[in-house]
Amino acid sequence: MVKKGLFITFEGIDGCGKSSQIDLAAEYLKAQGIDFIKTRDPGGTPLGCKIREILLNYDGHVAPMCELFLYLADRAQHIEEKILPALNEGKIVLCDRYVDSTIAYQGYARGLDKEQILELNNIVAKGLMPDLTFVFDVSLEVSASRLGDKKDRMESECCEFHKKVREGYLDLAKKFPERIKVINADRGIEEIHKNVVDIVCDLYK
Ligand code: TMP
């Protein structure tokens, strides 16, 4: 695997505001004339969109292992078709979720073995890890108020599930402080954006 670009991932519980932040980060890079792509996991490719549809909207029981392998299947396609080619061309890749979502959601919250998830992810991702990861941290109350009434399959999980996801992210950030930066996302959107830009500029210079 050759890799010249920079791989930056945006993470957090549902309703944390990361999607607005990735859009603002993309606008910033565009204004600076920096070559980048913005993508998402799951659903960053045409095949991935079909997998995302199953993951978020299937209305029957989904076995946790099946869920895990669907996220990983999406990622395998995403990496080969989109992420690695962009990195190899020297671009910045802004990705809405990646492996930390899998560890937080399927590991910490769903209860699957975290080491095993990492091993499987390593096979799928050919060892590709982000250079920088933002975890947008908000309270469950704030995230719930942002989600509205129409929730997908994952958003509809109980409060305890989302609490475990949040704790999972904070735990991961403690384990990998060099890579994972926790951003207090209870603040105004522009203030958070400035925080993100400062950290990206530090890494890019
Ligand atoms: P999104 O709506 O932020 O794009 O995320 C899709 C949902 O999928 C969100 O609830 C988090 C969840 N998810 C996992 O459970 N495991 C994963 O590996 C990924 C990438 C997302």
Short mmCIF file of C-alpha atoms and ligand atoms in Angstrom, two decimals:
data_model
loop_
_atom_site.label_atom_id
_atom_site.label_comp_id
_atom_site.label_asym_id
_atom_site.label_seq_id
_atom_site.Cartn_x
_atom_site.Cartn_y
_atom_site.Cartn_z
CA MET A 1 0.00 0.00 0.00
CA VAL A 2 1.48 3.34 -1.09
CA LYS A 3 -0.03 6.34 0.67
CA LYS A 4 0.85 9.96 0.12
CA GLY A 5 -2.30 11.82 1.18
CA LEU A 6 -3.81 12.47 4.56
CA PHE A 7 -6.66 10.41 5.97
CA ILE A 8 -8.95 12.27 8.40
CA THR A 9 -12.04 10.71 9.96
CA PHE A 10 -15.03 12.32 11.69
CA GLU A 11 -16.67 10.34 14.47
CA GLY A 12 -19.23 10.59 17.24
CA ILE A 13 -22.62 9.39 18.44
CA ASP A 14 -25.64 9.92 16.20
CA GLY A 15 -26.71 13.56 16.34
CA CYS A 16 -23.25 14.83 17.41
CA GLY A 17 -23.04 17.30 14.50
CA LYS A 18 -20.09 15.67 12.69
CA SER A 19 -21.73 15.81 9.27
CA SER A 20 -22.06 19.62 9.45
CA GLN A 21 -18.42 19.79 10.54
CA ILE A 22 -17.18 17.62 7.68
CA ASP A 23 -19.07 19.90 5.25
CA LEU A 24 -17.43 22.99 6.78
CA ALA A 25 -14.00 21.34 6.70
CA ALA A 26 -14.56 20.51 3.01
CA GLU A 27 -15.55 24.14 2.27
CA TYR A 28 -12.39 25.29 4.05
CA LEU A 29 -10.09 22.97 2.04
CA LYS A 30 -11.81 24.01 -1.20
CA ALA A 31 -11.29 27.68 -0.39
CA GLN A 32 -7.59 26.96 0.27
CA GLY A 33 -7.27 25.18 -3.08
CA ILE A 34 -6.26 21.92 -1.37
CA ASP A 35 -7.05 18.70 -3.24
CA PHE A 36 -9.42 16.53 -1.21
CA ILE A 37 -12.40 14.18 -1.34
CA LYS A 38 -15.28 13.94 1.12
CA THR A 39 -16.80 10.54 1.62
CA ARG A 40 -18.75 8.45 4.13
CA ASP A 41 -18.70 5.05 5.75
CA PRO A 42 -21.02 3.23 5.15
CA GLY A 43 -22.21 4.32 1.72
CA GLY A 44 -19.16 5.89 0.06
CA THR A 45 -19.57 3.87 -3.18
CA PRO A 46 -22.57 2.77 -5.30
CA LEU A 47 -22.33 -0.76 -3.86
CA GLY A 48 -21.82 0.71 -0.38
CA CYS A 49 -25.06 2.73 -0.79
CA LYS A 50 -26.96 -0.54 -1.19
CA ILE A 51 -25.26 -2.00 1.91
CA ARG A 52 -26.02 1.22 3.83
CA GLU A 53 -29.69 0.92 2.88
CA ILE A 54 -29.83 -2.58 4.42
CA LEU A 55 -27.87 -1.55 7.52
CA LEU A 56 -29.98 1.49 8.31
CA ASN A 57 -33.42 0.51 7.05
CA TYR A 58 -33.86 -3.28 7.26
CA ASP A 59 -36.79 -3.73 9.63
CA GLY A 60 -36.22 -7.32 10.83
CA HIS A 61 -33.67 -8.76 13.25
CA VAL A 62 -30.04 -8.33 12.19
CA ALA A 63 -27.58 -10.66 13.95
CA PRO A 64 -24.69 -8.62 15.44
CA MET A 65 -22.09 -10.62 13.44
CA CYS A 66 -24.05 -10.01 10.24
CA GLU A 67 -24.16 -6.30 11.06
CA LEU A 68 -20.41 -6.28 11.66
CA PHE A 69 -19.62 -8.03 8.39
CA LEU A 70 -21.92 -5.72 6.42
CA TYR A 71 -20.06 -2.66 7.77
CA LEU A 72 -16.76 -4.37 6.94
CA ALA A 73 -17.96 -5.39 3.46
CA ASP A 74 -18.88 -1.78 2.76
CA ARG A 75 -15.45 -0.68 3.98
CA ALA A 76 -13.57 -3.19 1.79
CA GLN A 77 -15.26 -1.78 -1.31
CA HIS A 78 -14.86 1.83 -0.10
CA ILE A 79 -11.13 1.48 0.51
CA GLU A 80 -10.37 -0.22 -2.79
CA GLU A 81 -12.65 1.92 -4.97
CA LYS A 82 -12.29 5.35 -3.39
CA ILE A 83 -10.14 5.91 -0.30
CA LEU A 84 -6.83 4.35 -1.36
CA PRO A 85 -6.86 5.77 -4.92
CA ALA A 86 -7.44 9.27 -3.50
CA LEU A 87 -4.68 8.87 -0.89
CA ASN A 88 -2.32 7.51 -3.53
CA GLU A 89 -2.97 10.65 -5.60
CA GLY A 90 -1.86 12.68 -2.59
CA LYS A 91 -5.34 13.97 -1.69
CA ILE A 92 -6.75 14.64 1.73
CA VAL A 93 -9.58 12.19 2.44
CA LEU A 94 -12.29 13.47 4.77
CA CYS A 95 -14.32 10.45 5.84
CA ASP A 96 -17.57 10.54 7.82
CA ARG A 97 -16.99 7.52 10.16
CA TYR A 98 -14.53 4.63 9.82
CA VAL A 99 -13.08 1.90 12.07
CA ASP A 100 -13.67 3.74 15.37
CA SER A 101 -17.42 3.59 14.63
CA THR A 102 -17.15 -0.18 14.31
CA ILE A 103 -15.32 -0.51 17.62
CA ALA A 104 -17.65 1.91 19.41
CA TYR A 105 -20.94 0.58 17.98
CA GLN A 106 -20.33 -3.13 17.32
CA GLY A 107 -17.70 -3.52 20.08
CA TYR A 108 -18.54 -1.33 23.07
CA ALA A 109 -22.30 -1.07 22.45
CA ARG A 110 -23.25 -4.33 20.69
CA GLY A 111 -20.80 -6.33 22.82
CA LEU A 112 -18.74 -8.05 20.11
CA ASP A 113 -15.07 -8.76 20.85
CA LYS A 114 -13.12 -5.53 20.23
CA GLU A 115 -9.81 -7.25 19.49
CA GLN A 116 -11.49 -9.51 16.97
CA ILE A 117 -13.13 -6.49 15.31
CA LEU A 118 -9.74 -4.83 15.00
CA GLU A 119 -8.21 -7.97 13.49
CA LEU A 120 -11.03 -8.31 10.95
CA ASN A 121 -10.84 -4.62 10.17
CA ASN A 122 -7.11 -4.90 9.58
CA ILE A 123 -7.71 -7.61 7.00
CA VAL A 124 -10.39 -5.57 5.26
CA ALA A 125 -8.57 -2.24 5.50
CA LYS A 126 -5.15 -3.67 4.61
CA GLY A 127 -3.85 -1.95 7.74
CA LEU A 128 -5.06 1.50 6.64
CA MET A 129 -5.71 3.63 9.73
CA PRO A 130 -6.59 7.33 9.84
CA ASP A 131 -3.81 9.90 10.36
CA LEU A 132 -6.22 11.97 12.43
CA THR A 133 -9.63 11.30 13.94
CA PHE A 134 -12.06 13.80 15.43
CA VAL A 135 -14.57 12.58 17.98
CA PHE A 136 -17.35 15.14 18.34
CA ASP A 137 -18.52 14.65 21.88
CA VAL A 138 -22.01 15.72 22.98
CA SER A 139 -24.29 14.70 25.81
CA LEU A 140 -27.03 12.18 25.02
CA GLU A 141 -29.64 14.87 25.70
CA VAL A 142 -28.18 17.19 23.05
CA SER A 143 -27.79 14.40 20.49
CA ALA A 144 -31.37 13.17 21.08
CA SER A 145 -32.74 16.67 20.60
CA ARG A 146 -30.92 16.93 17.24
CA LEU A 147 -32.15 13.61 15.86
CA GLY A 148 -35.85 14.42 15.45
CA ASP A 149 -38.63 11.85 15.10
CA LYS A 150 -37.70 9.92 11.96
CA LYS A 151 -34.91 7.62 13.15
CA ASP A 152 -33.09 4.87 11.25
CA ARG A 153 -32.37 1.38 12.61
CA MET A 154 -29.21 2.42 14.49
CA GLU A 155 -30.56 5.75 15.74
CA SER A 156 -33.58 3.86 17.13
CA GLU A 157 -31.40 1.87 19.54
CA CYS A 158 -32.07 2.58 23.23
CA CYS A 159 -30.43 5.28 25.31
CA GLU A 160 -28.18 2.72 27.04
CA PHE A 161 -26.77 1.65 23.64
CA HIS A 162 -25.87 5.24 22.70
CA LYS A 163 -24.39 5.80 26.16
CA LYS A 164 -22.07 2.83 25.57
CA VAL A 165 -21.13 4.16 22.12
CA ARG A 166 -20.18 7.51 23.66
CA GLU A 167 -18.15 5.87 26.44
CA GLY A 168 -16.49 3.70 23.80
CA TYR A 169 -15.33 6.72 21.82
CA LEU A 170 -13.97 8.43 24.94
CA ASP A 171 -12.14 5.25 25.90
CA LEU A 172 -10.65 4.92 22.41
CA ALA A 173 -9.50 8.54 22.59
CA LYS A 174 -7.70 7.76 25.85
CA LYS A 175 -6.01 4.75 24.25
CA PHE A 176 -4.92 6.60 21.10
CA PRO A 177 -4.40 10.22 22.18
CA GLU A 178 -2.00 10.96 19.31
CA ARG A 179 -4.53 10.07 16.64
CA ILE A 180 -7.92 10.78 18.25
CA LYS A 181 -8.86 14.33 19.24
CA VAL A 182 -12.02 14.80 21.30
CA ILE A 183 -13.88 17.96 20.35
CA ASN A 184 -16.46 19.43 22.72
CA ALA A 185 -19.41 19.58 20.33
CA ASP A 186 -21.83 21.22 22.76
CA ARG A 187 -20.54 24.59 21.46
CA GLY A 188 -21.55 26.75 18.50
CA ILE A 189 -20.92 25.33 15.03
CA GLU A 190 -18.36 28.05 14.04
CA GLU A 191 -16.37 27.67 17.25
CA ILE A 192 -16.14 23.92 16.71
CA HIS A 193 -15.12 24.45 13.07
CA LYS A 194 -12.28 26.76 14.12
CA ASN A 195 -11.07 24.11 16.56
CA VAL A 196 -11.09 21.52 13.74
CA VAL A 197 -9.25 23.78 11.29
CA ASP A 198 -6.53 24.58 13.85
CA ILE A 199 -5.85 20.89 14.42
CA VAL A 200 -5.88 20.02 10.68
CA CYS A 201 -3.49 22.91 9.94
CA ASP A 202 -1.12 21.67 12.64
CA LEU A 203 -0.97 18.28 10.95
CA TYR A 204 -0.82 19.57 7.37
CA LYS A 205 1.97 22.15 7.78
P1 TMP B 1 -24.25 8.02 9.69
O1 TMP B 1 -25.73 8.21 9.69
O2 TMP B 1 -23.53 8.92 10.62
O3 TMP B 1 -23.68 7.97 8.31
O4 TMP B 1 -23.92 6.57 10.31
C1 TMP B 1 -24.57 5.43 10.00
C2 TMP B 1 -24.86 4.60 11.22
O5 TMP B 1 -24.06 3.42 11.19
C3 TMP B 1 -24.59 5.27 12.57
O6 TMP B 1 -25.66 4.97 13.43
C4 TMP B 1 -23.35 4.58 13.06
C5 TMP B 1 -23.43 3.22 12.44
N1 TMP B 1 -22.14 2.54 12.20
C6 TMP B 1 -21.86 1.37 12.89
O7 TMP B 1 -22.64 0.92 13.71
N2 TMP B 1 -20.67 0.74 12.61
C7 TMP B 1 -19.79 1.19 11.68
O8 TMP B 1 -18.74 0.57 11.47
C8 TMP B 1 -20.10 2.42 10.98
C9 TMP B 1 -19.16 2.94 9.96
C10 TMP B 1 -21.29 3.05 11.26
#
